[in-house]
Amino acid sequence: MPTVVAETIAELRACLTTARSEGSSVALVPTMGALHEGHLALIQRARELADVVVVSIFVNPLQFAAGEDLDKYPRTFDEDLAHLEELDAALLFLPSVDEVYPDGQKQTKVVAGHVGSLYEGRTRLGHFDGVLTIVAKLLNIVQPDVVVFGQKDAQQVFLVQRMVIDLNMPVRVEVVQTVREPDGLALSSRNRFLDVKEKRAALGLSIALEAAESSADRGTDAVLAAAQSAVAGAALVDLDYLALVDPKTFLPVDDNYQGKAIVLIAARVGTTRLIDNETIFLSRRS
Ligand code: PAF
């Protein structure tokens, strides 16, 4: 079935009203386009969970800080549409910036709070207010039964889950594991900016996460030290942050912490900023 492209909220709602009147459930996969296998895994999961899958492609200016790569962000519409047709995704929502933000960027915003100012939020000021605002708008526009995100953006997932709870939004949040290249590199739309040397260097991130995992029985400080020294040995990788957080609060864990934790890493490889994460289980050898 060819993918229907809706460019306005009214068009999209008309399609969804018809689908719902036929008893169909709806899943939303929000994206900024430049679709890769990681996005396709989200769409496949969405297809398992609902009758109609809406994929949105919108490069959201509100989540880019001044000087970031908004203009450079890859826009690959024809390839994206071909992927969606292969996957039988029924509806593509492809709004313009004016359709989403008719009053410019001065409208009501969702504020991500303290966790939104940490890690990614420290480097990318206002990023998560922009992410949560667009996700809230998309949820209100589509009103899906389920919305699907990738664990690759762990902090985004945490903040969306919090927003859904805090603002009593009637939607299930489904999280899909990160898709990696065979060598371990996490798939990202920004990987296309890496040249061959940088792509090899970018493996430093997943190698650091593996080093963290293999020290998981030696306590928090040892985990961070192992990851730090792995990344210090990686040429061309300029570390931004490395953190070990409690998945329940997304705050850093202390040295005595035991249980599930998420190792977060962000680094610049050449001019490209990459993030990755891994969930590990911290247990101290007695
Ligand atoms: O993860 C992304 O691609 C974006 O942050 C999202 C969720 C589509 C909001 O613009």
XYZ file of N, CA and C in Angstrom, residues 198 201-205 231-232 234-239 265-270:
60
model
N 37.039 8.814 10.595
C 36.213 9.214 11.740
C 35.264 8.088 12.150
N 37.145 5.853 14.200
C 37.392 6.485 15.501
C 36.130 6.477 16.373
N 34.970 6.607 15.722
C 33.707 6.682 16.477
C 33.431 5.403 17.263
N 34.110 4.323 16.880
C 33.984 3.074 17.635
C 34.470 3.238 19.069
N 35.257 4.303 19.297
C 35.737 4.604 20.653
C 34.588 4.693 21.647
N 33.421 5.145 21.187
C 32.279 5.290 22.111
C 31.783 3.920 22.572
N 38.358 5.602 26.254
C 38.098 6.691 25.313
C 39.334 7.592 25.175
N 40.128 7.663 26.236
C 41.338 8.501 26.166
C 42.308 7.958 25.120
N 41.417 6.674 22.316
C 40.823 6.696 20.969
C 41.161 8.012 20.261
N 41.914 7.886 19.166
C 42.306 9.088 18.415
C 41.061 9.748 17.825
N 41.085 11.046 17.676
C 40.014 11.856 17.042
C 38.741 11.960 17.876
N 38.701 11.298 19.050
C 37.482 11.351 19.864
C 37.682 12.364 20.996
N 36.855 13.399 20.973
C 36.952 14.452 21.984
C 35.745 14.287 22.926
N 36.030 13.730 24.108
C 34.946 13.372 25.036
C 34.222 14.613 25.543
N 27.472 8.290 27.233
C 28.691 8.886 26.679
C 28.309 9.820 25.533
N 29.013 10.940 25.457
C 28.860 11.859 24.316
C 30.249 12.340 23.949
N 30.511 12.439 22.661
C 31.838 12.881 22.219
C 31.726 13.507 20.837
N 32.683 14.346 20.542
C 32.785 14.901 19.206
C 33.829 14.073 18.448
N 33.460 13.632 17.260
C 34.424 12.919 16.413
C 34.565 13.779 15.169
N 35.709 14.420 15.013
C 35.817 15.461 13.987
C 34.850 16.573 14.354
